[in-house]
């Protein structure tokens, strides 16, 4: 069979684009195919956090992958800027999770502590005084008891990241075809046939990284995978003068002064409607964190659907019946982008997932296993 490409990646969101860029960087002939603007896109509701704390508390392999990716992010950001000319605005000076009340602080400690452990992993619990010292420009609300602080945490500008990945793909010689939804994938002699709105392409390997569209395409290749949707809503205010010196879950300030508030975690199926009730909850918590947020003017409110496996950890797997067909889904597309473009792309280029990825196989859902 005459192959058009070495690898076709289905999906050009943060996951697929990072994998495609990594493969192209290794010299592979790559096509990355994406659907239309009306498709569900997790990147639209992403706060841009590069986050280690809280990841994989009960799945050590996930924690280690997150740690490796976060450690690789500084070099990855430099490479992206050199390649695309786009600064993704990486800041990695630490990150916070605000805790309201002493009970909230105790619950945060519990959630960060592995079973049988004696304290949080990749985070420390700090009291109100220590938190105030980290955020000298922000008045804390009376309910704030403290926070968890992750020294390895940070953030990027999500839309700049996605744009940098797309520009980088082109400059590395990969084909990026947008508005070109894949309708069928099938194994054939020597590789795979991929049908889309613009015709048929062939490749020796295929990677399905299509977010909420992954499951039906994966099923056609012998991979039975459950992909869950979670609605997240966000509010944007400002720009305002600098208030928040570190990113936090629920609120961060971009370099231009814009404030992002969110997000909700709503298991509502594939309903991407924004709701007043969720916006009110997000705004109420923001004002509890700081009265300074009560005086900023809201500019936008929207919702998106994010991608989850059953236990919240990534899924990376090869088809048991169609060798060379892989799936990749995750909830941490920003944090893991460096790993996806690095060690995961290297493994996919070689045609096999090494043992370090074995904990992420979807077969784990057939036994009792929680993150």
mmCIF file of C-alpha atoms in Angstrom:
data_model
loop_
_atom_site.group_PDB
_atom_site.id
_atom_site.type_symbol
_atom_site.label_atom_id
_atom_site.label_comp_id
_atom_site.label_asym_id
_atom_site.label_seq_id
_atom_site.Cartn_x
_atom_site.Cartn_y
_atom_site.Cartn_z
ATOM 1 C CA UNK A 1 0.000 0.000 0.000
ATOM 2 C CA UNK A 2 1.263 3.456 -0.850
ATOM 3 C CA UNK A 3 0.906 5.500 2.327
ATOM 4 C CA UNK A 4 0.184 9.197 2.331
ATOM 5 C CA UNK A 5 1.579 9.689 5.828
ATOM 6 C CA UNK A 6 3.487 7.935 8.545
ATOM 7 C CA UNK A 7 0.903 8.972 11.142
ATOM 8 C CA UNK A 8 -2.538 10.567 11.008
ATOM 9 C CA UNK A 9 -3.721 12.258 14.198
ATOM 10 C CA UNK A 10 -7.475 12.705 14.504
ATOM 11 C CA UNK A 11 -8.159 15.830 16.533
ATOM 12 C CA UNK A 12 -6.278 19.156 16.628
ATOM 13 C CA UNK A 13 -7.145 20.302 20.117
ATOM 14 C CA UNK A 14 -4.442 20.641 22.744
ATOM 15 C CA UNK A 15 -3.891 16.880 22.940
ATOM 16 C CA UNK A 16 -3.875 16.023 19.241
ATOM 17 C CA UNK A 17 -1.941 19.118 18.205
ATOM 18 C CA UNK A 18 0.783 18.493 20.792
ATOM 19 C CA UNK A 19 1.134 14.852 19.727
ATOM 20 C CA UNK A 20 1.211 15.842 16.067
ATOM 21 C CA UNK A 21 3.838 18.491 16.696
ATOM 22 C CA UNK A 22 5.992 16.012 18.582
ATOM 23 C CA UNK A 23 5.750 13.473 15.772
ATOM 24 C CA UNK A 24 6.587 16.083 13.136
ATOM 25 C CA UNK A 25 9.528 17.249 15.222
ATOM 26 C CA UNK A 26 10.840 13.683 15.011
ATOM 27 C CA UNK A 27 10.695 13.833 11.226
ATOM 28 C CA UNK A 28 7.531 11.805 10.704
ATOM 29 C CA UNK A 29 5.132 12.641 7.876
ATOM 30 C CA UNK A 30 2.073 13.755 9.799
ATOM 31 C CA UNK A 31 -1.476 14.871 9.085
ATOM 32 C CA UNK A 32 -3.614 16.320 11.873
ATOM 33 C CA UNK A 33 -7.314 16.425 11.014
ATOM 34 C CA UNK A 34 -9.836 18.521 12.908
ATOM 35 C CA UNK A 35 -13.577 19.100 12.897
ATOM 36 C CA UNK A 36 -15.475 22.346 12.562
ATOM 37 C CA UNK A 37 -15.752 25.443 14.738
ATOM 38 C CA UNK A 38 -19.082 24.224 16.089
ATOM 39 C CA UNK A 39 -17.574 21.100 17.650
ATOM 40 C CA UNK A 40 -17.153 20.768 21.404
ATOM 41 C CA UNK A 41 -13.694 22.038 22.344
ATOM 42 C CA UNK A 42 -12.301 21.644 25.831
ATOM 43 C CA UNK A 43 -9.650 24.341 25.275
ATOM 44 C CA UNK A 44 -12.374 26.977 25.230
ATOM 45 C CA UNK A 45 -13.066 26.459 28.917
ATOM 46 C CA UNK A 46 -9.551 25.854 30.108
ATOM 47 C CA UNK A 47 -7.961 28.128 32.670
ATOM 48 C CA UNK A 48 -4.514 27.417 31.265
ATOM 49 C CA UNK A 49 -3.086 25.941 34.452
ATOM 50 C CA UNK A 50 0.112 23.908 34.342
ATOM 51 C CA UNK A 51 -0.750 22.024 37.498
ATOM 52 C CA UNK A 52 0.964 19.382 39.588
ATOM 53 C CA UNK A 53 -0.693 19.574 42.996
ATOM 54 C CA UNK A 54 -3.584 17.181 43.416
ATOM 55 C CA UNK A 55 -2.791 15.155 40.301
ATOM 56 C CA UNK A 56 -2.511 11.413 40.730
ATOM 57 C CA UNK A 57 -2.773 11.377 44.508
ATOM 58 C CA UNK A 58 -4.118 7.838 44.213
ATOM 59 C CA UNK A 59 -2.521 6.924 40.879
ATOM 60 C CA UNK A 60 1.243 7.412 41.234
ATOM 61 C CA UNK A 61 1.919 6.953 37.511
ATOM 62 C CA UNK A 62 -0.292 9.971 36.776
ATOM 63 C CA UNK A 63 1.515 12.018 39.416
ATOM 64 C CA UNK A 64 4.905 11.103 37.942
ATOM 65 C CA UNK A 65 3.795 11.885 34.375
ATOM 66 C CA UNK A 66 2.480 15.252 35.544
ATOM 67 C CA UNK A 67 5.735 15.997 37.362
ATOM 68 C CA UNK A 68 7.803 15.142 34.279
ATOM 69 C CA UNK A 69 5.642 17.245 32.007
ATOM 70 C CA UNK A 70 5.680 20.264 34.313
ATOM 71 C CA UNK A 71 9.470 19.989 34.556
ATOM 72 C CA UNK A 72 9.690 19.956 30.743
ATOM 73 C CA UNK A 73 7.405 22.951 30.246
ATOM 74 C CA UNK A 74 10.013 25.716 30.413
ATOM 75 C CA UNK A 75 12.037 24.246 27.561
ATOM 76 C CA UNK A 76 8.847 23.356 25.674
ATOM 77 C CA UNK A 77 7.627 26.965 25.860
ATOM 78 C CA UNK A 78 10.959 28.219 24.519
ATOM 79 C CA UNK A 79 10.854 25.721 21.657
ATOM 80 C CA UNK A 80 7.299 26.735 20.784
ATOM 81 C CA UNK A 81 8.246 30.405 20.687
ATOM 82 C CA UNK A 82 11.310 29.715 18.537
ATOM 83 C CA UNK A 83 9.209 27.602 16.177
ATOM 84 C CA UNK A 84 6.011 29.651 15.973
ATOM 85 C CA UNK A 85 7.019 33.126 17.103
ATOM 86 C CA UNK A 86 4.258 32.995 19.738
ATOM 87 C CA UNK A 87 4.876 33.555 23.438
ATOM 88 C CA UNK A 88 2.491 31.280 25.349
ATOM 89 C CA UNK A 89 3.052 33.392 28.488
ATOM 90 C CA UNK A 90 4.305 30.587 30.709
ATOM 91 C CA UNK A 91 4.672 31.490 34.371
ATOM 92 C CA UNK A 92 5.863 28.800 36.771
ATOM 93 C CA UNK A 93 6.364 30.434 40.148
ATOM 94 C CA UNK A 94 3.805 28.334 42.015
ATOM 95 C CA UNK A 95 0.043 28.059 42.254
ATOM 96 C CA UNK A 96 -2.702 28.170 44.871
ATOM 97 C CA UNK A 97 -5.970 26.569 45.849
ATOM 98 C CA UNK A 98 -7.825 28.924 48.202
ATOM 99 C CA UNK A 99 -9.493 27.290 51.214
ATOM 100 C CA UNK A 100 -12.520 28.818 52.921
ATOM 101 C CA UNK A 101 -12.774 28.127 56.642
ATOM 102 C CA UNK A 102 -10.709 25.769 58.765
ATOM 103 C CA UNK A 103 -12.872 22.878 57.568
ATOM 104 C CA UNK A 104 -11.977 23.732 53.969
ATOM 105 C CA UNK A 105 -8.298 23.776 54.843
ATOM 106 C CA UNK A 106 -8.541 20.392 56.564
ATOM 107 C CA UNK A 107 -10.430 18.899 53.613
ATOM 108 C CA UNK A 108 -7.814 20.185 51.182
ATOM 109 C CA UNK A 109 -5.073 18.536 53.250
ATOM 110 C CA UNK A 110 -7.011 15.270 53.227
ATOM 111 C CA UNK A 111 -7.499 15.322 49.468
ATOM 112 C CA UNK A 112 -3.801 15.951 48.830
ATOM 113 C CA UNK A 113 -2.588 13.167 51.110
ATOM 114 C CA UNK A 114 -2.154 9.695 49.568
ATOM 115 C CA UNK A 115 -3.729 6.762 51.358
ATOM 116 C CA UNK A 116 -1.388 5.814 54.183
ATOM 117 C CA UNK A 117 0.661 8.981 53.667
ATOM 118 C CA UNK A 118 1.606 11.482 56.345
ATOM 119 C CA UNK A 119 0.940 14.658 54.411
ATOM 120 C CA UNK A 120 0.237 16.310 51.048
ATOM 121 C CA UNK A 121 2.274 15.442 47.963
ATOM 122 C CA UNK A 122 3.540 18.225 45.658
ATOM 123 C CA UNK A 123 1.875 20.872 47.812
ATOM 124 C CA UNK A 124 2.053 22.432 51.227
ATOM 125 C CA UNK A 125 -0.784 23.771 53.328
ATOM 126 C CA UNK A 126 -0.215 27.421 54.260
ATOM 127 C CA UNK A 127 -2.144 29.571 56.706
ATOM 128 C CA UNK A 128 -3.764 32.926 56.055
ATOM 129 C CA UNK A 129 -0.692 34.943 57.038
ATOM 130 C CA UNK A 130 1.591 33.017 54.691
ATOM 131 C CA UNK A 131 -0.981 33.331 51.903
ATOM 132 C CA UNK A 132 -1.244 37.088 52.411
ATOM 133 C CA UNK A 133 2.528 37.341 52.144
ATOM 134 C CA UNK A 134 2.425 35.613 48.737
ATOM 135 C CA UNK A 135 -0.349 37.942 47.499
ATOM 136 C CA UNK A 136 0.527 41.404 48.832
ATOM 137 C CA UNK A 137 -1.752 43.241 46.379
ATOM 138 C CA UNK A 138 -4.902 41.229 47.105
ATOM 139 C CA UNK A 139 -7.193 41.745 50.086
ATOM 140 C CA UNK A 140 -8.305 38.360 51.398
ATOM 141 C CA UNK A 141 -11.911 37.825 52.376
ATOM 142 C CA UNK A 142 -12.658 37.020 56.024
ATOM 143 C CA UNK A 143 -13.573 33.405 55.180
ATOM 144 C CA UNK A 144 -10.154 32.590 53.705
ATOM 145 C CA UNK A 145 -8.292 30.373 56.168
ATOM 146 C CA UNK A 146 -5.316 29.625 53.944
ATOM 147 C CA UNK A 147 -4.475 27.655 50.813
ATOM 148 C CA UNK A 148 -2.546 24.795 49.371
ATOM 149 C CA UNK A 149 0.555 26.006 47.557
ATOM 150 C CA UNK A 150 2.257 24.006 44.816
ATOM 151 C CA UNK A 151 5.781 25.192 44.065
ATOM 152 C CA UNK A 152 5.869 23.484 40.672
ATOM 153 C CA UNK A 153 2.547 24.896 39.454
ATOM 154 C CA UNK A 154 1.998 27.648 36.934
ATOM 155 C CA UNK A 155 -0.063 28.725 33.951
ATOM 156 C CA UNK A 156 -0.023 29.630 30.275
ATOM 157 C CA UNK A 157 -2.325 31.498 27.909
ATOM 158 C CA UNK A 158 -4.435 28.648 26.532
ATOM 159 C CA UNK A 159 -5.423 30.231 23.233
ATOM 160 C CA UNK A 160 -1.854 31.309 22.539
ATOM 161 C CA UNK A 161 -0.747 27.748 23.264
ATOM 162 C CA UNK A 162 -3.233 26.264 20.829
ATOM 163 C CA UNK A 163 -2.247 28.782 18.164
ATOM 164 C CA UNK A 164 1.454 28.101 18.719
ATOM 165 C CA UNK A 165 0.902 24.366 18.311
ATOM 166 C CA UNK A 166 -1.013 24.889 15.066
ATOM 167 C CA UNK A 167 1.552 27.286 13.620
ATOM 168 C CA UNK A 168 4.334 24.964 14.702
ATOM 169 C CA UNK A 169 2.732 22.021 12.916
ATOM 170 C CA UNK A 170 2.801 23.920 9.650
ATOM 171 C CA UNK A 171 6.378 25.066 10.062
ATOM 172 C CA UNK A 172 7.478 21.505 10.709
ATOM 173 C CA UNK A 173 5.875 20.388 7.453
ATOM 174 C CA UNK A 174 2.835 18.640 8.919
ATOM 175 C CA UNK A 175 -0.572 18.951 7.307
ATOM 176 C CA UNK A 176 -3.175 20.609 9.536
ATOM 177 C CA UNK A 177 -6.635 20.272 8.034
ATOM 178 C CA UNK A 178 -9.361 22.109 9.939
ATOM 179 C CA UNK A 179 -13.072 21.918 9.242
ATOM 180 C CA UNK A 180 -12.350 18.395 8.047
ATOM 181 C CA UNK A 181 -14.144 16.058 10.421
ATOM 182 C CA UNK A 182 -13.173 12.402 10.244
ATOM 183 C CA UNK A 183 -16.146 10.185 9.451
ATOM 184 C CA UNK A 184 -14.542 6.729 9.407
ATOM 185 C CA UNK A 185 -11.301 4.978 10.277
ATOM 186 C CA UNK A 186 -10.509 1.408 9.231
ATOM 187 C CA UNK A 187 -7.546 -0.909 9.226
ATOM 188 C CA UNK A 188 -6.376 -2.183 5.868
ATOM 189 C CA UNK A 189 -3.345 -4.003 4.578
ATOM 190 C CA UNK A 190 -0.239 -2.263 5.866
ATOM 191 C CA UNK A 191 -1.939 0.532 7.741
ATOM 192 C CA UNK A 192 -5.114 2.564 8.039
ATOM 193 C CA UNK A 193 -7.659 4.309 5.855
ATOM 194 C CA UNK A 194 -9.048 7.580 7.219
ATOM 195 C CA UNK A 195 -12.099 9.159 5.605
ATOM 196 C CA UNK A 196 -12.995 12.789 6.165
ATOM 197 C CA UNK A 197 -14.945 15.566 4.548
ATOM 198 C CA UNK A 198 -12.077 16.210 2.161
ATOM 199 C CA UNK A 199 -11.456 12.672 1.025
ATOM 200 C CA UNK A 200 -9.401 9.627 1.952
ATOM 201 C CA UNK A 201 -5.940 9.551 3.493
ATOM 202 C CA UNK A 202 -3.785 6.589 4.412
ATOM 203 C CA UNK A 203 -1.123 6.134 7.059
ATOM 204 C CA UNK A 204 0.920 3.447 8.723
ATOM 205 C CA UNK A 205 -0.397 4.503 12.135
ATOM 206 C CA UNK A 206 -3.346 6.474 13.459
ATOM 207 C CA UNK A 207 -3.870 8.286 16.751
ATOM 208 C CA UNK A 208 -7.413 9.116 17.844
ATOM 209 C CA UNK A 209 -7.230 12.209 20.045
ATOM 210 C CA UNK A 210 -10.608 13.690 19.229
ATOM 211 C CA UNK A 211 -11.843 14.459 22.724
ATOM 212 C CA UNK A 212 -15.556 13.731 23.034
ATOM 213 C CA UNK A 213 -15.505 12.357 19.489
ATOM 214 C CA UNK A 214 -12.933 9.700 20.332
ATOM 215 C CA UNK A 215 -15.110 6.783 21.455
ATOM 216 C CA UNK A 216 -16.956 5.892 18.208
ATOM 217 C CA UNK A 217 -13.807 6.123 16.096
ATOM 218 C CA UNK A 218 -11.868 4.069 18.628
ATOM 219 C CA UNK A 219 -14.604 1.444 18.720
ATOM 220 C CA UNK A 220 -14.232 0.930 14.992
ATOM 221 C CA UNK A 221 -10.606 0.000 15.686
ATOM 222 C CA UNK A 222 -11.365 -2.445 18.491
ATOM 223 C CA UNK A 223 -10.923 -0.065 21.438
ATOM 224 C CA UNK A 224 -13.928 0.057 23.776
ATOM 225 C CA UNK A 225 -13.597 3.334 25.628
ATOM 226 C CA UNK A 226 -15.949 5.424 27.737
ATOM 227 C CA UNK A 227 -15.399 9.175 27.396
ATOM 228 C CA UNK A 228 -17.341 11.429 29.751
ATOM 229 C CA UNK A 229 -18.304 15.056 29.258
ATOM 230 C CA UNK A 230 -18.106 17.622 32.045
ATOM 231 C CA UNK A 231 -19.470 21.128 31.602
ATOM 232 C CA UNK A 232 -17.289 23.941 32.826
ATOM 233 C CA UNK A 233 -18.331 27.589 32.938
ATOM 234 C CA UNK A 234 -16.069 30.625 33.110
ATOM 235 C CA UNK A 235 -16.349 34.355 33.681
ATOM 236 C CA UNK A 236 -13.937 36.998 32.395
ATOM 237 C CA UNK A 237 -13.490 40.476 33.867
ATOM 238 C CA UNK A 238 -11.195 43.417 33.418
ATOM 239 C CA UNK A 239 -8.532 44.121 32.468
ATOM 240 C CA UNK A 240 -7.604 45.649 35.810
ATOM 241 C CA UNK A 241 -4.386 46.629 37.554
ATOM 242 C CA UNK A 242 -2.349 43.702 38.915
ATOM 243 C CA UNK A 243 -4.056 42.004 41.857
ATOM 244 C CA UNK A 244 -3.123 38.335 41.774
ATOM 245 C CA UNK A 245 0.568 37.477 41.735
ATOM 246 C CA UNK A 246 0.054 33.701 41.394
ATOM 247 C CA UNK A 247 -2.492 31.620 39.488
ATOM 248 C CA UNK A 248 -5.095 29.720 41.471
ATOM 249 C CA UNK A 249 -7.817 27.249 40.724
ATOM 250 C CA UNK A 250 -10.944 29.349 40.356
ATOM 251 C CA UNK A 251 -9.214 32.624 39.552
ATOM 252 C CA UNK A 252 -6.131 33.824 37.684
ATOM 253 C CA UNK A 253 -4.952 37.058 36.123
ATOM 254 C CA UNK A 254 -3.380 37.122 32.671
ATOM 255 C CA UNK A 255 -0.511 39.382 31.699
ATOM 256 C CA UNK A 256 -2.879 41.877 30.084
ATOM 257 C CA UNK A 257 -4.771 42.292 33.362
ATOM 258 C CA UNK A 258 -7.744 40.139 32.395
ATOM 259 C CA UNK A 259 -9.218 38.108 35.247
ATOM 260 C CA UNK A 260 -10.572 34.605 34.644
ATOM 261 C CA UNK A 261 -13.002 33.104 37.142
ATOM 262 C CA UNK A 262 -14.207 29.534 37.167
ATOM 263 C CA UNK A 263 -14.774 26.867 36.713
ATOM 264 C CA UNK A 264 -17.787 24.728 37.383
ATOM 265 C CA UNK A 265 -17.672 20.933 37.260
ATOM 266 C CA UNK A 266 -21.052 19.791 36.013
ATOM 267 C CA UNK A 267 -21.861 16.211 34.927
ATOM 268 C CA UNK A 268 -24.703 17.253 32.629
ATOM 269 C CA UNK A 269 -23.903 15.223 29.521
ATOM 270 C CA UNK A 270 -23.376 17.077 26.262
ATOM 271 C CA UNK A 271 -25.138 20.271 27.263
ATOM 272 C CA UNK A 272 -22.846 23.249 26.730
ATOM 273 C CA UNK A 273 -25.359 25.937 27.728
ATOM 274 C CA UNK A 274 -24.156 28.684 30.053
ATOM 275 C CA UNK A 275 -26.347 29.154 33.113
ATOM 276 C CA UNK A 276 -26.983 32.056 35.459
ATOM 277 C CA UNK A 277 -26.936 29.697 38.450
ATOM 278 C CA UNK A 278 -23.372 28.559 37.746
ATOM 279 C CA UNK A 279 -22.201 32.108 37.060
ATOM 280 C CA UNK A 280 -23.654 33.200 40.392
ATOM 281 C CA UNK A 281 -21.834 30.407 42.259
ATOM 282 C CA UNK A 282 -18.530 31.272 40.586
ATOM 283 C CA UNK A 283 -18.943 35.000 41.299
ATOM 284 C CA UNK A 284 -19.989 34.369 44.912
ATOM 285 C CA UNK A 285 -16.906 32.287 45.623
ATOM 286 C CA UNK A 286 -14.646 34.855 43.938
ATOM 287 C CA UNK A 287 -15.973 37.595 46.217
ATOM 288 C CA UNK A 288 -15.518 35.333 49.250
ATOM 289 C CA UNK A 289 -11.874 34.950 48.266
ATOM 290 C CA UNK A 290 -11.387 38.699 47.921
ATOM 291 C CA UNK A 291 -13.657 41.750 48.141
ATOM 292 C CA UNK A 292 -11.431 43.273 45.445
ATOM 293 C CA UNK A 293 -13.143 41.029 42.919
ATOM 294 C CA UNK A 294 -16.542 42.581 43.700
ATOM 295 C CA UNK A 295 -15.572 45.790 41.925
ATOM 296 C CA UNK A 296 -14.351 44.358 38.624
ATOM 297 C CA UNK A 297 -16.636 44.537 35.598
ATOM 298 C CA UNK A 298 -17.606 41.224 34.015
ATOM 299 C CA UNK A 299 -17.160 41.063 30.242
ATOM 300 C CA UNK A 300 -17.945 37.492 29.189
ATOM 301 C CA UNK A 301 -19.541 34.302 30.444
ATOM 302 C CA UNK A 302 -19.467 31.033 28.556
ATOM 303 C CA UNK A 303 -19.487 27.269 28.952
ATOM 304 C CA UNK A 304 -17.687 24.383 27.325
ATOM 305 C CA UNK A 305 -17.485 20.625 27.642
ATOM 306 C CA UNK A 306 -14.316 19.064 28.974
ATOM 307 C CA UNK A 307 -13.122 15.499 28.542
ATOM 308 C CA UNK A 308 -12.892 12.939 31.334
ATOM 309 C CA UNK A 309 -12.197 9.262 31.721
ATOM 310 C CA UNK A 310 -14.091 7.425 34.421
ATOM 311 C CA UNK A 311 -11.385 8.069 37.027
ATOM 312 C CA UNK A 312 -10.179 11.432 35.747
ATOM 313 C CA UNK A 313 -6.737 10.199 34.655
ATOM 314 C CA UNK A 314 -5.513 10.023 31.047
ATOM 315 C CA UNK A 315 -6.079 7.083 28.739
ATOM 316 C CA UNK A 316 -3.328 6.040 26.331
ATOM 317 C CA UNK A 317 -3.742 2.679 24.636
ATOM 318 C CA UNK A 318 -3.113 0.690 21.478
ATOM 319 C CA UNK A 319 -5.829 -1.355 19.817
ATOM 320 C CA UNK A 320 -5.643 -5.059 20.667
ATOM 321 C CA UNK A 321 -6.989 -5.976 17.222
ATOM 322 C CA UNK A 322 -5.491 -3.258 14.999
ATOM 323 C CA UNK A 323 -1.824 -2.758 15.942
ATOM 324 C CA UNK A 324 -0.699 0.760 15.104
ATOM 325 C CA UNK A 325 -4.007 2.361 16.151
ATOM 326 C CA UNK A 326 -3.820 4.373 19.370
ATOM 327 C CA UNK A 327 -6.119 6.529 21.504
ATOM 328 C CA UNK A 328 -5.186 9.469 23.719
ATOM 329 C CA UNK A 329 -7.611 11.344 25.940
ATOM 330 C CA UNK A 330 -7.022 13.411 29.057
ATOM 331 C CA UNK A 331 -8.424 16.135 31.274
ATOM 332 C CA UNK A 332 -5.068 17.931 31.583
ATOM 333 C CA UNK A 333 -4.299 18.974 28.032
ATOM 334 C CA UNK A 334 -2.317 22.048 29.087
ATOM 335 C CA UNK A 335 -0.274 20.460 31.862
ATOM 336 C CA UNK A 336 0.519 17.368 29.800
ATOM 337 C CA UNK A 337 1.218 19.172 26.499
ATOM 338 C CA UNK A 338 4.973 18.988 27.044
ATOM 339 C CA UNK A 339 4.790 15.246 27.736
ATOM 340 C CA UNK A 340 2.475 14.666 24.783
ATOM 341 C CA UNK A 341 4.866 16.441 22.419
ATOM 342 C CA UNK A 342 7.813 14.713 24.071
ATOM 343 C CA UNK A 343 7.745 11.240 25.557
ATOM 344 C CA UNK A 344 4.310 10.218 24.228
ATOM 345 C CA UNK A 345 5.096 11.337 20.669
ATOM 346 C CA UNK A 346 8.427 9.504 20.866
ATOM 347 C CA UNK A 347 6.647 6.302 21.863
ATOM 348 C CA UNK A 348 4.040 6.672 19.111
ATOM 349 C CA UNK A 349 6.752 7.330 16.534
ATOM 350 C CA UNK A 350 8.372 4.063 17.578
ATOM 351 C CA UNK A 351 5.035 2.298 17.288
ATOM 352 C CA UNK A 352 4.630 1.025 20.851
ATOM 353 C CA UNK A 353 3.713 2.379 24.257
ATOM 354 C CA UNK A 354 6.410 1.497 26.803
ATOM 355 C CA UNK A 355 5.746 0.162 30.285
ATOM 356 C CA UNK A 356 5.737 3.674 31.760
ATOM 357 C CA UNK A 357 2.332 4.181 30.098
ATOM 358 C CA UNK A 358 0.828 0.859 31.154
ATOM 359 C CA UNK A 359 -1.093 2.356 34.082
ATOM 360 C CA UNK A 360 -3.047 4.517 31.643
ATOM 361 C CA UNK A 361 -4.580 1.651 29.679
ATOM 362 C CA UNK A 362 -8.390 1.681 29.770
ATOM 363 C CA UNK A 363 -8.277 -1.889 31.002
ATOM 364 C CA UNK A 364 -7.818 -0.426 34.495
ATOM 365 C CA UNK A 365 -11.544 0.275 34.599
ATOM 366 C CA UNK A 366 -12.266 -3.434 34.737
ATOM 367 C CA UNK A 367 -10.905 -3.523 38.292
ATOM 368 C CA UNK A 368 -11.395 -1.239 41.283
ATOM 369 C CA UNK A 369 -9.084 1.708 40.696
ATOM 370 C CA UNK A 370 -9.498 5.358 41.621
ATOM 371 C CA UNK A 371 -7.376 8.467 41.178
#
